[in-house]
PDB file of C-alpha atoms in Angstrom:
ATOM      1  CA  MET A   1     -27.955  11.064  -7.501  1.00  0.00           C
ATOM      2  CA  GLU A   2     -25.438  12.383  -4.804  1.00  0.00           C
ATOM      3  CA  GLU A   3     -22.682  14.626  -6.364  1.00  0.00           C
ATOM      4  CA  MET A   4     -19.265  13.095  -5.633  1.00  0.00           C
ATOM      5  CA  LYS A   5     -17.138  15.639  -3.837  1.00  0.00           C
ATOM      6  CA  THR A   6     -13.576  16.233  -5.154  1.00  0.00           C
ATOM      7  CA  LEU A   7     -11.032  16.774  -2.449  1.00  0.00           C
ATOM      8  CA  ASP A   8      -8.143  19.143  -3.026  1.00  0.00           C
ATOM      9  CA  SER A   9      -4.759  17.676  -2.469  1.00  0.00           C
ATOM     10  CA  THR A  10      -3.955  20.647  -0.186  1.00  0.00           C
ATOM     11  CA  GLN A  11      -6.508  19.246   2.385  1.00  0.00           C
ATOM     12  CA  TYR A  12      -4.009  16.458   2.987  1.00  0.00           C
ATOM     13  CA  SER A  13      -0.870  18.421   3.190  1.00  0.00           C
ATOM     14  CA  LYS A  14      -0.728  18.381   6.971  1.00  0.00           C
ATOM     15  CA  VAL A  15      -1.454  14.878   7.531  1.00  0.00           C
ATOM     16  CA  CYS A  16       1.025  13.661   4.879  1.00  0.00           C
ATOM     17  CA  SER A  17       3.935  15.093   6.608  1.00  0.00           C
ATOM     18  CA  GLU A  18       6.638  12.467   6.894  1.00  0.00           C
ATOM     19  CA  LYS A  19       6.345  12.291  10.731  1.00  0.00           C
ATOM     20  CA  VAL A  20       2.521  12.036  10.880  1.00  0.00           C
ATOM     21  CA  PHE A  21       2.098   9.682   8.068  1.00  0.00           C
ATOM     22  CA  LEU A  22       4.938   7.335   8.985  1.00  0.00           C
ATOM     23  CA  SER A  23       3.412   7.186  12.463  1.00  0.00           C
ATOM     24  CA  LYS A  24       0.056   6.260  11.206  1.00  0.00           C
ATOM     25  CA  VAL A  25       1.570   3.666   8.885  1.00  0.00           C
ATOM     26  CA  ILE A  26       3.441   2.116  11.715  1.00  0.00           C
ATOM     27  CA  LYS A  27       0.398   2.223  14.036  1.00  0.00           C
ATOM     28  CA  ASN A  28      -1.696   0.334  11.484  1.00  0.00           C
ATOM     29  CA  ALA A  29       0.803  -1.877   9.802  1.00  0.00           C
ATOM     30  CA  GLU A  30      -0.262  -5.090  11.528  1.00  0.00           C
ATOM     31  CA  MET A  31      -3.838  -4.612  10.737  1.00  0.00           C
ATOM     32  CA  SER A  32      -3.226  -3.420   7.247  1.00  0.00           C
ATOM     33  CA  GLY A  33      -0.774  -6.199   6.393  1.00  0.00           C
ATOM     34  CA  VAL A  34       2.589  -6.326   4.590  1.00  0.00           C
ATOM     35  CA  LYS A  35       1.177  -5.730   1.064  1.00  0.00           C
ATOM     36  CA  ALA A  36      -0.808  -2.698   1.893  1.00  0.00           C
ATOM     37  CA  THR A  37       1.956  -1.099   4.142  1.00  0.00           C
ATOM     38  CA  TYR A  38       4.612  -1.703   1.480  1.00  0.00           C
ATOM     39  CA  ALA A  39       2.412  -0.090  -1.154  1.00  0.00           C
ATOM     40  CA  ARG A  40       1.874   2.912   1.065  1.00  0.00           C
ATOM     41  CA  LEU A  41       5.611   3.267   1.842  1.00  0.00           C
ATOM     42  CA  ILE A  42       6.653   2.935  -1.853  1.00  0.00           C
ATOM     43  CA  LEU A  43       4.041   5.786  -2.737  1.00  0.00           C
ATOM     44  CA  PHE A  44       5.276   7.837   0.099  1.00  0.00           C
ATOM     45  CA  ASN A  45       8.948   7.533  -0.754  1.00  0.00           C
ATOM     46  CA  THR A  46       8.050   8.212  -4.448  1.00  0.00           C
ATOM     47  CA  LEU A  47       6.466  11.400  -3.174  1.00  0.00           C
ATOM     48  CA  GLN A  48       9.589  12.491  -1.423  1.00  0.00           C
ATOM     49  CA  LYS A  49      11.714  12.254  -4.633  1.00  0.00           C
ATOM     50  CA  PRO A  50      12.443  15.750  -5.921  1.00  0.00           C
ATOM     51  CA  PHE A  51      12.072  14.858  -9.572  1.00  0.00           C
ATOM     52  CA  THR A  52       8.375  13.368  -9.155  1.00  0.00           C
ATOM     53  CA  PRO A  53       6.300  15.639 -11.144  1.00  0.00           C
ATOM     54  CA  LYS A  54       3.504  17.539  -9.530  1.00  0.00           C
ATOM     55  CA  TRP A  55       0.632  15.589 -11.304  1.00  0.00           C
ATOM     56  CA  ALA A  56       2.132  12.269  -9.917  1.00  0.00           C
ATOM     57  CA  LYS A  57       2.487  13.763  -6.393  1.00  0.00           C
ATOM     58  CA  THR A  58      -1.080  15.053  -6.374  1.00  0.00           C
ATOM     59  CA  ILE A  59      -2.291  11.229  -7.280  1.00  0.00           C
ATOM     60  CA  ILE A  60       0.013  10.045  -4.483  1.00  0.00           C
ATOM     61  CA  ILE A  61      -1.156  12.573  -1.797  1.00  0.00           C
ATOM     62  CA  ASN A  62      -4.739  11.768  -2.654  1.00  0.00           C
ATOM     63  CA  ALA A  63      -4.291   8.017  -2.306  1.00  0.00           C
ATOM     64  CA  LEU A  64      -2.238   8.289   0.989  1.00  0.00           C
ATOM     65  CA  GLY A  65      -4.533  11.180   2.240  1.00  0.00           C
ATOM     66  CA  ASP A  66      -7.470   8.975   2.196  1.00  0.00           C
ATOM     67  CA  PHE A  67      -5.715   6.636   4.411  1.00  0.00           C
ATOM     68  CA  ALA A  68      -4.100   9.154   6.662  1.00  0.00           C
ATOM     69  CA  THR A  69      -7.153  11.155   7.346  1.00  0.00           C
ATOM     70  CA  SER A  70      -9.708   8.351   7.160  1.00  0.00           C
ATOM     71  CA  ILE A  71     -11.770  10.538   4.749  1.00  0.00           C
ATOM     72  CA  SER A  72     -13.137   8.401   1.910  1.00  0.00           C
ATOM     73  CA  LYS A  73     -15.247   9.455  -0.933  1.00  0.00           C
ATOM     74  CA  ASN A  74     -16.595   6.027  -0.844  1.00  0.00           C
ATOM     75  CA  PRO A  75     -16.602   4.854   2.739  1.00  0.00           C
ATOM     76  CA  ASN A  76     -15.576   1.295   3.403  1.00  0.00           C
ATOM     77  CA  THR A  77     -18.266  -1.101   4.647  1.00  0.00           C
ATOM     78  CA  PHE A  78     -15.687  -2.136   7.214  1.00  0.00           C
ATOM     79  CA  PRO A  79     -13.569   0.891   7.975  1.00  0.00           C
ATOM     80  CA  VAL A  80     -10.275  -1.030   8.567  1.00  0.00           C
ATOM     81  CA  PRO A  81      -6.963   0.323   6.966  1.00  0.00           C
ATOM     82  CA  GLY A  82      -6.175  -2.156   4.274  1.00  0.00           C
ATOM     83  CA  SER A  83      -9.783  -3.014   3.162  1.00  0.00           C
ATOM     84  CA  ILE A  84     -10.785  -3.421  -0.376  1.00  0.00           C
ATOM     85  CA  ASP A  85     -11.406   0.279  -1.250  1.00  0.00           C
ATOM     86  CA  ASP A  86      -7.944   1.241   0.258  1.00  0.00           C
ATOM     87  CA  LEU A  87      -6.201  -1.504  -1.596  1.00  0.00           C
ATOM     88  CA  ARG A  88      -7.908  -0.579  -4.828  1.00  0.00           C
ATOM     89  CA  THR A  89      -6.732   3.172  -4.325  1.00  0.00           C
ATOM     90  CA  LEU A  90      -3.220   2.030  -3.723  1.00  0.00           C
ATOM     91  CA  ALA A  91      -2.990  -0.200  -6.634  1.00  0.00           C
ATOM     92  CA  LEU A  92      -4.303   2.544  -9.042  1.00  0.00           C
ATOM     93  CA  ALA A  93      -1.978   5.017  -7.653  1.00  0.00           C
ATOM     94  CA  LEU A  94       0.938   2.749  -7.987  1.00  0.00           C
ATOM     95  CA  VAL A  95       0.028   1.943 -11.752  1.00  0.00           C
ATOM     96  CA  ALA A  96      -0.332   5.648 -12.331  1.00  0.00           C
ATOM     97  CA  VAL A  97       3.094   6.615 -10.944  1.00  0.00           C
ATOM     98  CA  ASP A  98       5.101   3.453 -11.620  1.00  0.00           C
ATOM     99  CA  MET A  99       7.569   5.192 -13.938  1.00  0.00           C
ATOM    100  CA  PHE A 100       8.859   7.253 -11.054  1.00  0.00           C
ATOM    101  CA  ILE A 101       9.405   4.166  -8.713  1.00  0.00           C
ATOM    102  CA  ASP A 102      13.038   3.074  -8.896  1.00  0.00           C
ATOM    103  CA  THR A 103      15.175   0.736  -7.002  1.00  0.00           C
ATOM    104  CA  GLU A 104      16.040   3.173  -4.390  1.00  0.00           C
ATOM    105  CA  VAL A 105      12.343   3.698  -3.503  1.00  0.00           C
ATOM    106  CA  LYS A 106      11.833   0.054  -3.262  1.00  0.00           C
ATOM    107  CA  GLN A 107      14.920  -0.486  -1.134  1.00  0.00           C
ATOM    108  CA  LYS A 108      14.078   2.252   1.157  1.00  0.00           C
ATOM    109  CA  SER A 109      10.531   1.037   1.564  1.00  0.00           C
ATOM    110  CA  LYS A 110      11.738  -2.501   2.263  1.00  0.00           C
ATOM    111  CA  LEU A 111      13.935  -1.298   4.899  1.00  0.00           C
ATOM    112  CA  LYS A 112      11.218   0.437   6.601  1.00  0.00           C
ATOM    113  CA  LEU A 113       8.959  -2.676   6.197  1.00  0.00           C
ATOM    114  CA  LYS A 114      11.561  -4.939   7.798  1.00  0.00           C
ATOM    115  CA  GLU A 115      11.759  -2.428  10.762  1.00  0.00           C
ATOM    116  CA  GLU A 116       7.979  -2.862  11.442  1.00  0.00           C
ATOM    117  CA  PHE A 117       7.515  -6.612  10.614  1.00  0.00           C
ATOM    118  CA  GLN A 118      10.985  -7.853  11.342  1.00  0.00           C
ATOM    119  CA  GLU A 119      10.034 -11.212   9.588  1.00  0.00           C
ATOM    120  CA  TYR A 120       7.588 -11.470   6.674  1.00  0.00           C
ATOM    121  CA  ASP A 121       7.076 -13.710   3.635  1.00  0.00           C
ATOM    122  CA  GLU A 122       8.997 -11.923   0.941  1.00  0.00           C
ATOM    123  CA  SER A 123       6.427 -13.397  -1.699  1.00  0.00           C
ATOM    124  CA  LEU A 124       3.768 -10.972  -0.367  1.00  0.00           C
ATOM    125  CA  ILE A 125       5.649  -8.053  -1.899  1.00  0.00           C
ATOM    126  CA  GLU A 126       7.061  -9.787  -4.903  1.00  0.00           C
ATOM    127  CA  ASP A 127       3.607  -9.372  -6.733  1.00  0.00           C
ATOM    128  CA  ILE A 128       3.961  -5.476  -6.142  1.00  0.00           C
ATOM    129  CA  ASP A 129       7.487  -5.321  -7.335  1.00  0.00           C
ATOM    130  CA  ASN A 130       6.771  -7.438 -10.385  1.00  0.00           C
ATOM    131  CA  ARG A 131       4.006  -5.093 -11.419  1.00  0.00           C
ATOM    132  CA  ILE A 132       5.973  -1.868 -11.090  1.00  0.00           C
TER     133      ILE A 132
END
């Protein structure tokens, strides 16, 4: 049995800078879809909050870093941002850190989402908002 390699969150620190990460999210937004893009933006904005504890930031960095670097412990069958493995990772990260996701984070994420998609079906993100 192959041993699963654990990635250190410091490996993602360069690719999770605001400029680099947001450019990758924007570049892949249409392919990823509204839901996955919104989830990534929520996690990223939660990461930026000064009062988010280190353990929560580590979870977020690992979830976002997997997308930002295209490094995956379980490679996708179809290596497309927003595929099943990516969505599962995002969902688990959102659940793990939901107590640090506030209205400000959601609003900031929605504004960025609106910039990228101009028009989108609000019901696509209601599911995420209702769960966190």
